[in-house]
CSV table of N, CA and C in Angstrom, one decimal:
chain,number,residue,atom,x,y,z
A,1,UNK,N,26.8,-13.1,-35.6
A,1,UNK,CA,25.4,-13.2,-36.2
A,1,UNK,C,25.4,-12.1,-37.3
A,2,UNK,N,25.0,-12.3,-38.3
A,2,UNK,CA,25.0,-11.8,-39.5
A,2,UNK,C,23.1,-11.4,-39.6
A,3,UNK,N,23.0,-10.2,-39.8
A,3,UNK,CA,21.2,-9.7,-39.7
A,3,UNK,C,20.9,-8.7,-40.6
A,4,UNK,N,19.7,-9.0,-41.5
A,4,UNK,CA,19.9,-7.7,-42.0
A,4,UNK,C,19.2,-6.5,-41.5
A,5,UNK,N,18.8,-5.3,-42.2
A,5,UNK,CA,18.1,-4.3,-41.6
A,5,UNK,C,16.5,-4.3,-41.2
A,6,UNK,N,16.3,-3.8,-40.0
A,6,UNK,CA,14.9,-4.2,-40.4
A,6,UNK,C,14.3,-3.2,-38.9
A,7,UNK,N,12.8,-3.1,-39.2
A,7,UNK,CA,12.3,-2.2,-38.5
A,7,UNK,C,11.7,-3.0,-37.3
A,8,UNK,N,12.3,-2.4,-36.0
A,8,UNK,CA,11.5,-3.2,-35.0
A,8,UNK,C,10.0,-3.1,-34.8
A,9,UNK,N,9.6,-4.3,-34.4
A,9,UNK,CA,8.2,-4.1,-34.0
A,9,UNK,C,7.8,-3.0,-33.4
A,10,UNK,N,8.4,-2.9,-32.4
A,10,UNK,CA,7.9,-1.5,-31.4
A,10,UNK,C,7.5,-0.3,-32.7
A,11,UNK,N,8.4,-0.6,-33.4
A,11,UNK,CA,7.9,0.6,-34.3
A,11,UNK,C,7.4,0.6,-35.4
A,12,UNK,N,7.2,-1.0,-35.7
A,12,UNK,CA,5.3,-0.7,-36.5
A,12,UNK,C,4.7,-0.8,-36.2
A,13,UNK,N,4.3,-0.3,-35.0
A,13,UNK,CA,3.1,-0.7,-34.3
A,13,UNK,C,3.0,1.1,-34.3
A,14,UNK,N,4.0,1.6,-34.0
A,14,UNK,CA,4.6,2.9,-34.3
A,14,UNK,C,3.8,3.9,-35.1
A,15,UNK,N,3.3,3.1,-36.1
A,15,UNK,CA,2.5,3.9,-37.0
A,15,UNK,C,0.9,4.1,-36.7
A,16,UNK,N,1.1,3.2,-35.4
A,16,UNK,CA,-0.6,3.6,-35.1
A,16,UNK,C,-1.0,5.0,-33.4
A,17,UNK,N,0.0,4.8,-32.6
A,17,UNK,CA,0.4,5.2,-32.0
A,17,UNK,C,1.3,6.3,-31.7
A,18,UNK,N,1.9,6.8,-32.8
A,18,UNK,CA,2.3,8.1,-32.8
A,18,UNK,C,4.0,8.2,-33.2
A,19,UNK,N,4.5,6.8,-32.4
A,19,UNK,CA,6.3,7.0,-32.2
A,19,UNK,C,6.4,7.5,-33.9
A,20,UNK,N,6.5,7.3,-34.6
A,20,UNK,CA,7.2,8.0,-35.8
A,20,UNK,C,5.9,9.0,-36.7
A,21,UNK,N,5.1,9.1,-35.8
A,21,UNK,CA,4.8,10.4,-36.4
A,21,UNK,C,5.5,11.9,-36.0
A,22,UNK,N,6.1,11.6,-35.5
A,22,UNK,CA,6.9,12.9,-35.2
A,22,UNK,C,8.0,13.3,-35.9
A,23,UNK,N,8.2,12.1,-36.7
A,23,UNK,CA,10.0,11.8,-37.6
A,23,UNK,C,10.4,13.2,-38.1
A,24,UNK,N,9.5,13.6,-38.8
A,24,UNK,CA,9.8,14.9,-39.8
A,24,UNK,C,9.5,16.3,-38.9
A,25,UNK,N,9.3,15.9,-37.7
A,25,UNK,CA,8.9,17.1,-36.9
A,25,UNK,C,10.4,17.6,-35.7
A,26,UNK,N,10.2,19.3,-35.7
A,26,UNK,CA,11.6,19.8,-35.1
A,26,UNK,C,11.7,19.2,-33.3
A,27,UNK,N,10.4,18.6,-32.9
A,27,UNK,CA,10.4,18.1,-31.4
A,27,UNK,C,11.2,16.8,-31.5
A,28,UNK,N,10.7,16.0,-32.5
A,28,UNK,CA,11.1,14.3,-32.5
A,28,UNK,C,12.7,14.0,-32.2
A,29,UNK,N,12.5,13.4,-31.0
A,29,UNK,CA,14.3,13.7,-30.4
A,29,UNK,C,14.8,11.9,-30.7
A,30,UNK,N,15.1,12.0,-32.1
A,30,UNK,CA,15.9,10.8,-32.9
A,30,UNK,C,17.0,10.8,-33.1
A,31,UNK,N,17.9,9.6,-32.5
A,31,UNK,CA,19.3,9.5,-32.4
A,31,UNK,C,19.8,8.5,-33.3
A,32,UNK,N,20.7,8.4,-33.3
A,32,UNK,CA,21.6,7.3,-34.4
A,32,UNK,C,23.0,6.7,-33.0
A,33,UNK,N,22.8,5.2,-33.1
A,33,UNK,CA,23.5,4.9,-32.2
A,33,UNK,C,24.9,4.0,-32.7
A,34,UNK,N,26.0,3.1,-32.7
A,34,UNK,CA,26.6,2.0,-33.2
A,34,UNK,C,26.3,1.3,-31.8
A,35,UNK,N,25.9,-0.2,-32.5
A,35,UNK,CA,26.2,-1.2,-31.6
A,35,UNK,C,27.3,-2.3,-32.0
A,36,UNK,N,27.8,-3.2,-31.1
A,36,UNK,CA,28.4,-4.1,-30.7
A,36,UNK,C,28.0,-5.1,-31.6
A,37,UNK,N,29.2,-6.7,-32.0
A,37,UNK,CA,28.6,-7.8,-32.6
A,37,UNK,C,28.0,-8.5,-31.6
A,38,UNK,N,28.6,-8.1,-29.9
A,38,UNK,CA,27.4,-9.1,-29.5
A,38,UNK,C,26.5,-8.4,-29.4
A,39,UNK,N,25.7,-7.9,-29.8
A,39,UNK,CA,24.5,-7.4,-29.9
A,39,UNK,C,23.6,-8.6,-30.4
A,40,UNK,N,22.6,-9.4,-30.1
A,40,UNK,CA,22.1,-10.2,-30.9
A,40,UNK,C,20.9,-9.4,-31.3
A,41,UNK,N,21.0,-9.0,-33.0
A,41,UNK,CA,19.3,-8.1,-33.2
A,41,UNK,C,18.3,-9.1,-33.3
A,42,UNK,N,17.3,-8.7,-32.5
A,42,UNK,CA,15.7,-9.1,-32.2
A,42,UNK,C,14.9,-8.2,-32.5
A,43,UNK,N,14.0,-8.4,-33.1
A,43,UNK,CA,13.0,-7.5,-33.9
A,43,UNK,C,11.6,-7.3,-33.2
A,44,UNK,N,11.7,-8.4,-31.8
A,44,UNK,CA,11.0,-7.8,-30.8
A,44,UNK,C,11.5,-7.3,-29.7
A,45,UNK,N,12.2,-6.6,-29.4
A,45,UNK,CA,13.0,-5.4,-28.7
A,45,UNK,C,12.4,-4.4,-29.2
A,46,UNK,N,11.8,-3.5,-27.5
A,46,UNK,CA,11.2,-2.7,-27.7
A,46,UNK,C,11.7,-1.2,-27.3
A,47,UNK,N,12.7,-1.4,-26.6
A,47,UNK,CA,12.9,0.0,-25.2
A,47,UNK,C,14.8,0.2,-25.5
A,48,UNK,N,15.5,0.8,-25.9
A,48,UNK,CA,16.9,0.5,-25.7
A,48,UNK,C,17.5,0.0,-24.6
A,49,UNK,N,16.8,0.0,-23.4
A,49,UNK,CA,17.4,-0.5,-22.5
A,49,UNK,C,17.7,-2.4,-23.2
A,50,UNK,N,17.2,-2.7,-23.6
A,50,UNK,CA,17.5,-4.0,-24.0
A,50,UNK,C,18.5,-4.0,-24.4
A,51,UNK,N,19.5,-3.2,-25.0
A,51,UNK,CA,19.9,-3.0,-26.0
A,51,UNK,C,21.8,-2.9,-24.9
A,52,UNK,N,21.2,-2.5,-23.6
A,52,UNK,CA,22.3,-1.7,-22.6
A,52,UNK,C,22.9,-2.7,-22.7
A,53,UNK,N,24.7,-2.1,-22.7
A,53,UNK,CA,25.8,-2.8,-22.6
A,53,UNK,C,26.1,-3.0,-23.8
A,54,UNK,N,25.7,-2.6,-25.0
A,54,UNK,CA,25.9,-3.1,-26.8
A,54,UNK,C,26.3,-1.8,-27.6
A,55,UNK,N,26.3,-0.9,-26.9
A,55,UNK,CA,26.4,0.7,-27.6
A,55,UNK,C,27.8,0.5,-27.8
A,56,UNK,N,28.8,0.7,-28.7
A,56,UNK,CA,30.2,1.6,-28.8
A,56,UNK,C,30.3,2.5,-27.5
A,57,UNK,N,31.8,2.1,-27.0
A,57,UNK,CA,31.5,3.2,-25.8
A,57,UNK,C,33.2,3.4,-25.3
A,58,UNK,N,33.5,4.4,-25.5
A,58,UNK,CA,35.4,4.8,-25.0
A,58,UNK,C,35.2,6.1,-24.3
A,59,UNK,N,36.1,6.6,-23.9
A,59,UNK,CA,36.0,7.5,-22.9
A,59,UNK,C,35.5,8.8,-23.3
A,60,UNK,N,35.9,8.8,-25.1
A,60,UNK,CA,35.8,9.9,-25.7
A,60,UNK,C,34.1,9.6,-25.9
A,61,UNK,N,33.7,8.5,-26.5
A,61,UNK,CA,32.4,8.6,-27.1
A,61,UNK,C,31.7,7.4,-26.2
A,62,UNK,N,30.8,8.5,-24.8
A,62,UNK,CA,30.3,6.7,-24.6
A,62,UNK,C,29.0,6.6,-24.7
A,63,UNK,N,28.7,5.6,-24.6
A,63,UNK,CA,27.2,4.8,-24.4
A,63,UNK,C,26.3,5.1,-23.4
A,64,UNK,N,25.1,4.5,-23.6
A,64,UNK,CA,24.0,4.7,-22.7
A,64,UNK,C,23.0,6.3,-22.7
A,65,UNK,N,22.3,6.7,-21.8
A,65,UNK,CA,21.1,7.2,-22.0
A,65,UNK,C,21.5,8.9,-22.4
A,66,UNK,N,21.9,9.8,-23.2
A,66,UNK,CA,22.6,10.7,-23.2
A,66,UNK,C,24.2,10.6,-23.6
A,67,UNK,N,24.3,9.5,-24.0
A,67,UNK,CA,26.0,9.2,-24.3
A,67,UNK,C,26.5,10.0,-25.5
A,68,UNK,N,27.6,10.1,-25.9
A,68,UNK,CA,27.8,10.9,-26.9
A,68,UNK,C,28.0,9.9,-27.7
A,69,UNK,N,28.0,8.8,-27.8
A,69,UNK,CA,27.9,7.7,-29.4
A,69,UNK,C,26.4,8.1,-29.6
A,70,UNK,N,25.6,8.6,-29.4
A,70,UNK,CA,24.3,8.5,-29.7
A,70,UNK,C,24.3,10.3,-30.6
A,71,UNK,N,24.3,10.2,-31.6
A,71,UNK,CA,24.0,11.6,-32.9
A,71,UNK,C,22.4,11.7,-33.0
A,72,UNK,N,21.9,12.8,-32.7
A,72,UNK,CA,21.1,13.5,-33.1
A,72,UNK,C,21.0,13.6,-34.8
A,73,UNK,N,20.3,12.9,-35.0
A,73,UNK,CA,19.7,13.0,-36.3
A,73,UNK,C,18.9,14.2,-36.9
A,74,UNK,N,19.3,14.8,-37.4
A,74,UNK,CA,18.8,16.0,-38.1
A,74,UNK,C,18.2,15.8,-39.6
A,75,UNK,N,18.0,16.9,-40.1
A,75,UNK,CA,17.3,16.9,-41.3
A,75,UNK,C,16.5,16.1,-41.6
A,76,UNK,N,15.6,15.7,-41.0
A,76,UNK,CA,14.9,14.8,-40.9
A,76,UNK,C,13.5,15.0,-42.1
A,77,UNK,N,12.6,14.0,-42.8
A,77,UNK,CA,11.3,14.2,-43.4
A,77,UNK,C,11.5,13.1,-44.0
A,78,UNK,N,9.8,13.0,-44.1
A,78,UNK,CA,9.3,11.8,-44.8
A,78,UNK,C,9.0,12.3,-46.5
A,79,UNK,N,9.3,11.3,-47.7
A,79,UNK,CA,9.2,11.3,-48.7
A,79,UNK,C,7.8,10.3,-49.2
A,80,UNK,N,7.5,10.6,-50.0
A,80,UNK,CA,6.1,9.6,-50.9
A,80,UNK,C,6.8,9.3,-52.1
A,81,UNK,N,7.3,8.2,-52.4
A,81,UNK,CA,7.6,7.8,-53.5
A,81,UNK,C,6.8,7.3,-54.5
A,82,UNK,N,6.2,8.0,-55.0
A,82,UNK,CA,5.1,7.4,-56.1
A,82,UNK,C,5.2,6.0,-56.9
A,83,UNK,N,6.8,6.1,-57.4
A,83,UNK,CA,6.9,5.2,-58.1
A,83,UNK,C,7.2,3.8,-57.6
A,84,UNK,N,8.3,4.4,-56.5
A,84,UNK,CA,8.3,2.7,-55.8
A,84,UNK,C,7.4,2.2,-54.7
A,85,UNK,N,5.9,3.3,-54.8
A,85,UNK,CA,5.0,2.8,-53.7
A,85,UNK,C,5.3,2.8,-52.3
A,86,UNK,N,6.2,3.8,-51.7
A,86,UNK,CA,6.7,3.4,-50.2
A,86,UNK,C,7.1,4.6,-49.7
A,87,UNK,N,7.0,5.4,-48.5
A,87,UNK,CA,7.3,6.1,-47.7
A,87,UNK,C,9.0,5.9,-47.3
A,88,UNK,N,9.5,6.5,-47.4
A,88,UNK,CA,11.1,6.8,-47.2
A,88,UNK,C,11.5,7.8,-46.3
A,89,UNK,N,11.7,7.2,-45.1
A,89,UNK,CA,11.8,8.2,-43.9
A,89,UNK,C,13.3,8.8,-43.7
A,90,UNK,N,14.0,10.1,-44.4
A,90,UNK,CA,14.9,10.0,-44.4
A,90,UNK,C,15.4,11.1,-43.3
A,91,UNK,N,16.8,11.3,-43.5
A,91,UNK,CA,17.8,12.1,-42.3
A,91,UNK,C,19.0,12.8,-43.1
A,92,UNK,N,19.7,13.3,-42.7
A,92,UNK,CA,21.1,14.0,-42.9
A,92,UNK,C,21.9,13.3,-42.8
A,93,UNK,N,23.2,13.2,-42.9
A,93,UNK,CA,24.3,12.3,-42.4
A,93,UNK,C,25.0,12.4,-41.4
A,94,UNK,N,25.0,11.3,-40.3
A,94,UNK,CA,25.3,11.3,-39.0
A,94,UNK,C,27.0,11.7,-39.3
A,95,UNK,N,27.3,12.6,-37.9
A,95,UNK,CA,29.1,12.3,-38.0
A,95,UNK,C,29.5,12.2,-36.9
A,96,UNK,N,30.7,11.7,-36.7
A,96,UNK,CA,31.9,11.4,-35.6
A,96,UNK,C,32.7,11.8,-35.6
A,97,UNK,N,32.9,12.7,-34.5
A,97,UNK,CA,35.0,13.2,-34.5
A,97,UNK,C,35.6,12.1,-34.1
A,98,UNK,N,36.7,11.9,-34.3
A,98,UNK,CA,37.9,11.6,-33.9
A,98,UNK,C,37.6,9.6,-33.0
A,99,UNK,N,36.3,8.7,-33.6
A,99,UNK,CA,35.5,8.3,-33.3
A,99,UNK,C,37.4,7.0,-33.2
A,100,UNK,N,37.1,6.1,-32.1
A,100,UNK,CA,37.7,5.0,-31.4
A,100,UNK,C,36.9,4.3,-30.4
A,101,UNK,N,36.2,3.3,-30.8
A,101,UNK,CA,35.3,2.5,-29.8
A,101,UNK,C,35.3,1.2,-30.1
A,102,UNK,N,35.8,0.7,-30.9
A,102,UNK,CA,35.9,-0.3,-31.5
A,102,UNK,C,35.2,-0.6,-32.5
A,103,UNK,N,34.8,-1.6,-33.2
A,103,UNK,CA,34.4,-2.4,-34.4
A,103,UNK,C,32.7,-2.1,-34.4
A,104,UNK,N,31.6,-1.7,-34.8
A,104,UNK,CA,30.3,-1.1,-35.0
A,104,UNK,C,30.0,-2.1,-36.1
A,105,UNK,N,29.1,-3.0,-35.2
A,105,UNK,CA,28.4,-3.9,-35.6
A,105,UNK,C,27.0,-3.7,-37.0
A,106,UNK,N,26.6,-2.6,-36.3
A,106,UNK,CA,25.7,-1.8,-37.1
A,106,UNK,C,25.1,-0.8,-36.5
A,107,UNK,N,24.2,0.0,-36.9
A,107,UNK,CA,23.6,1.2,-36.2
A,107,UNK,C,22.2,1.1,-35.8
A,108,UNK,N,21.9,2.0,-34.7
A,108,UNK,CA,20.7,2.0,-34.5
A,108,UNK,C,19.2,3.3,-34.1
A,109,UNK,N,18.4,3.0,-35.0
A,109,UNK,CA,17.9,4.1,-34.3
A,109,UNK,C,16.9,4.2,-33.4
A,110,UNK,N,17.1,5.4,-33.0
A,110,UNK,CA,15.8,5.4,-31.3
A,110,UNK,C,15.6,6.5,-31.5
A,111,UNK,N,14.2,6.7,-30.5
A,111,UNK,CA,13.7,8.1,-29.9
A,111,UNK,C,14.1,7.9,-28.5
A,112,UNK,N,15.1,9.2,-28.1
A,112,UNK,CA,15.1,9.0,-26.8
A,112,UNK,C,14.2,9.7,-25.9
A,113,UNK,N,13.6,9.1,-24.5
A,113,UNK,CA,12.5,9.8,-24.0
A,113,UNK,C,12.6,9.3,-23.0
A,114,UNK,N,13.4,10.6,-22.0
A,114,UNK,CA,13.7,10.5,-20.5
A,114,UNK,C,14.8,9.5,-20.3
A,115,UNK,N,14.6,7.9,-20.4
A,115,UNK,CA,15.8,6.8,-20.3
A,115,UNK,C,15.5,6.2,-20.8
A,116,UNK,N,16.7,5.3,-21.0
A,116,UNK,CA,16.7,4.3,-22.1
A,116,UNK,C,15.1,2.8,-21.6
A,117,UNK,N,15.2,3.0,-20.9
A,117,UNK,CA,13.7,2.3,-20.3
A,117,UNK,C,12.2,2.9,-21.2
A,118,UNK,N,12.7,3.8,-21.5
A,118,UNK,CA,11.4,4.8,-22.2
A,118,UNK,C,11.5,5.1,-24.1
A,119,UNK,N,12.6,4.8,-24.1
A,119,UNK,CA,13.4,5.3,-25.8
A,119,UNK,C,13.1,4.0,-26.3
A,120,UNK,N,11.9,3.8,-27.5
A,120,UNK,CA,12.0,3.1,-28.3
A,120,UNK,C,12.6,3.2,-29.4
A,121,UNK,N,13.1,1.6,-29.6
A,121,UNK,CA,14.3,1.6,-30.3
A,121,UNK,C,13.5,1.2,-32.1
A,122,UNK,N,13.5,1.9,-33.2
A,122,UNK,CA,13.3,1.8,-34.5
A,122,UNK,C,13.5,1.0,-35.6
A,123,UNK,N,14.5,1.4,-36.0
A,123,UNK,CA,15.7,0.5,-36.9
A,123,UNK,C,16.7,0.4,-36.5
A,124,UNK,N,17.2,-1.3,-37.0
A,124,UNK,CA,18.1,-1.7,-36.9
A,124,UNK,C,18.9,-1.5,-38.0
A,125,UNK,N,20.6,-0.8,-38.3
A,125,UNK,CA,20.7,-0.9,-40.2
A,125,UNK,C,22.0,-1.4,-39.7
A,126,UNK,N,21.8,-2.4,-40.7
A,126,UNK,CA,23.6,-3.2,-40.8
A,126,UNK,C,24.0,-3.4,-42.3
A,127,UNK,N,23.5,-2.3,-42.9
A,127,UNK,CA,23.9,-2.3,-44.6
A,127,UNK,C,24.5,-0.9,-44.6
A,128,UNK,N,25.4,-0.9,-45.9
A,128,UNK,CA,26.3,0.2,-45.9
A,128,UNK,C,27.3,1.0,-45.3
A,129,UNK,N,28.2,-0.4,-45.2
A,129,UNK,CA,29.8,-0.2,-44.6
A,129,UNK,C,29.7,-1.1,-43.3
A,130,UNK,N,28.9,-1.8,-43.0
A,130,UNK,CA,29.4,-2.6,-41.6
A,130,UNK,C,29.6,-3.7,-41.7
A,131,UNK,N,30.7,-4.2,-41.0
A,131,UNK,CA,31.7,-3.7,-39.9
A,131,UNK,C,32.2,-2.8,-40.2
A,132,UNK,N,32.1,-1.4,-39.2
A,132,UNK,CA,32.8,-0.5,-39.4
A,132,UNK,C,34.2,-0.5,-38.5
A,133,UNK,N,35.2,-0.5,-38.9
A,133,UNK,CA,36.4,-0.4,-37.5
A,133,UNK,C,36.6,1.0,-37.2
A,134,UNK,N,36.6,1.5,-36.0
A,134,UNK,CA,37.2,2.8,-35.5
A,134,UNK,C,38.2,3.1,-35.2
A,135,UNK,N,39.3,3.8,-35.7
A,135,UNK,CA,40.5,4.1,-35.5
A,135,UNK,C,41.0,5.5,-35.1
A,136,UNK,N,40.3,6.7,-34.4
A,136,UNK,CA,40.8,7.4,-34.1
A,136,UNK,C,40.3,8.9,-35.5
A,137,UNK,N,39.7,8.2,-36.5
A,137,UNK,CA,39.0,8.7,-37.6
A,137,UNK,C,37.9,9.5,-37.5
A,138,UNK,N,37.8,10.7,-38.4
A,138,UNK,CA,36.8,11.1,-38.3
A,138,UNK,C,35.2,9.8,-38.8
A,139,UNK,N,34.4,9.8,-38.6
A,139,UNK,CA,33.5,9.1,-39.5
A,139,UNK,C,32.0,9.6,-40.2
A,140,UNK,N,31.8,9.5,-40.9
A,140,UNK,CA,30.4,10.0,-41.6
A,140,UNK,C,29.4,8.9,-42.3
A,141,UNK,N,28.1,8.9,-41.6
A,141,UNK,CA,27.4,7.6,-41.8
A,141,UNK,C,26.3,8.2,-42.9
A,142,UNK,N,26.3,8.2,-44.0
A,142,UNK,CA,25.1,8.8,-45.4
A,142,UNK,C,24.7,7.8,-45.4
A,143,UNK,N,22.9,8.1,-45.9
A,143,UNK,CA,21.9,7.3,-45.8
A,143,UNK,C,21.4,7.1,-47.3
A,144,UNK,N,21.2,5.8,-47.7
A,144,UNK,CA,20.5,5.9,-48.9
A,144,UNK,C,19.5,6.7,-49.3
A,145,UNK,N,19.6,7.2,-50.6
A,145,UNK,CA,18.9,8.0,-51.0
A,145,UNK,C,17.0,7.6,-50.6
A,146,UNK,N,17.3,6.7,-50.6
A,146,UNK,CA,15.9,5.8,-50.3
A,146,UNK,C,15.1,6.1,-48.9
A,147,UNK,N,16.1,6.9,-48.0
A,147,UNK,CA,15.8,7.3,-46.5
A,147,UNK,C,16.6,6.2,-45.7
A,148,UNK,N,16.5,5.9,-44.3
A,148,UNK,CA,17.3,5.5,-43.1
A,148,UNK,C,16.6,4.0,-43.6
A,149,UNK,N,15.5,4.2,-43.6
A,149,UNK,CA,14.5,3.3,-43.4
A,149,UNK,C,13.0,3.6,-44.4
A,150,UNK,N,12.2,2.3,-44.8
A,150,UNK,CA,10.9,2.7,-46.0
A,150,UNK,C,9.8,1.9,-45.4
A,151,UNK,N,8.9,2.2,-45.2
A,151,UNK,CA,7.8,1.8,-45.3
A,151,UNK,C,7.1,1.4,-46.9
A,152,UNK,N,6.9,0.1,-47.1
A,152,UNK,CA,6.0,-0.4,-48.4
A,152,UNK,C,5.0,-0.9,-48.3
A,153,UNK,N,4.2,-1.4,-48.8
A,153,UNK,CA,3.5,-2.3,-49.4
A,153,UNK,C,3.4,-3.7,-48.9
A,154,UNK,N,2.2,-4.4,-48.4
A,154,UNK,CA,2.5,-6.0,-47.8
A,154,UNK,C,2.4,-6.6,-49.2
């Protein structure tokens, strides 16, 4: 299944309720995950647990609630782009040592909170190198200058 990027519900609803008002804040505990091609993305998936069983996962880097496939996203802040009308929620660039888990379907992001039962899951991004294959490589995931993810204009 071929999908493009896109923000899950859970988390535009997000904007009324608090989940990404924390994005730019030093508490907001936002990770960066890879998943699986079977992953099928649904854009009503709310919780990562939906998600269990789809993470990248090897002995070095694994999956699930606290796994080490899951990067702490740092440098986090929201931008106002005047010109293109749209909030640009951006990050630093995720990295991987020595990363072997297989083929990364695309990435994903979440707030984790307590378990994956609780960690609402954000964006889905499958632009900008994916399929990624992992071979024992370091890897480094940069984000469009544009942010992870934008909020616009209906």
């Amino acid at each position: 299944i071929v999908a493009s990027s896109f923000l899950y519900d859970r988390a535009k609803a997000g904007m009324n309720d608090g989940l990404l008002g924390d994005w730019s804040a030093a508490g907001g505990s936002f990770y960066y995950t890879l998943v699986l091609a079977t992953y099928v993305p649904n854009e009503t998936h709310s919780m990562m647990s939906q998600l269990s069983g789809y993470e990248l996962s090897s002995p070095t880097h694994t999956g699930g609630y606290n796994g080490t496939i899951r990067a702490s996203m740092t440098g986090r802040s929201v931008f106002v782009n005047i010109t293109s009308h749209q909030a640009e929620f951006r990050a630093s660039a995720v990295c991987y040592t020595a990363l072997s888990a297989g083929t990364a379907a695309a990435g994903v992001v979440l707030k984790q909170a307590g378990s994956d039962g609780n960690s609402p899951v954000v964006a889905y991004v499958s632009t900008g190198g994916f399929p990624l294959v992992t071979n024992l490589g370091n890897v480094t995931i940069s984000f469009y200058a544009s942010g992870v993810f934008q909020l616009t204009d209906v």
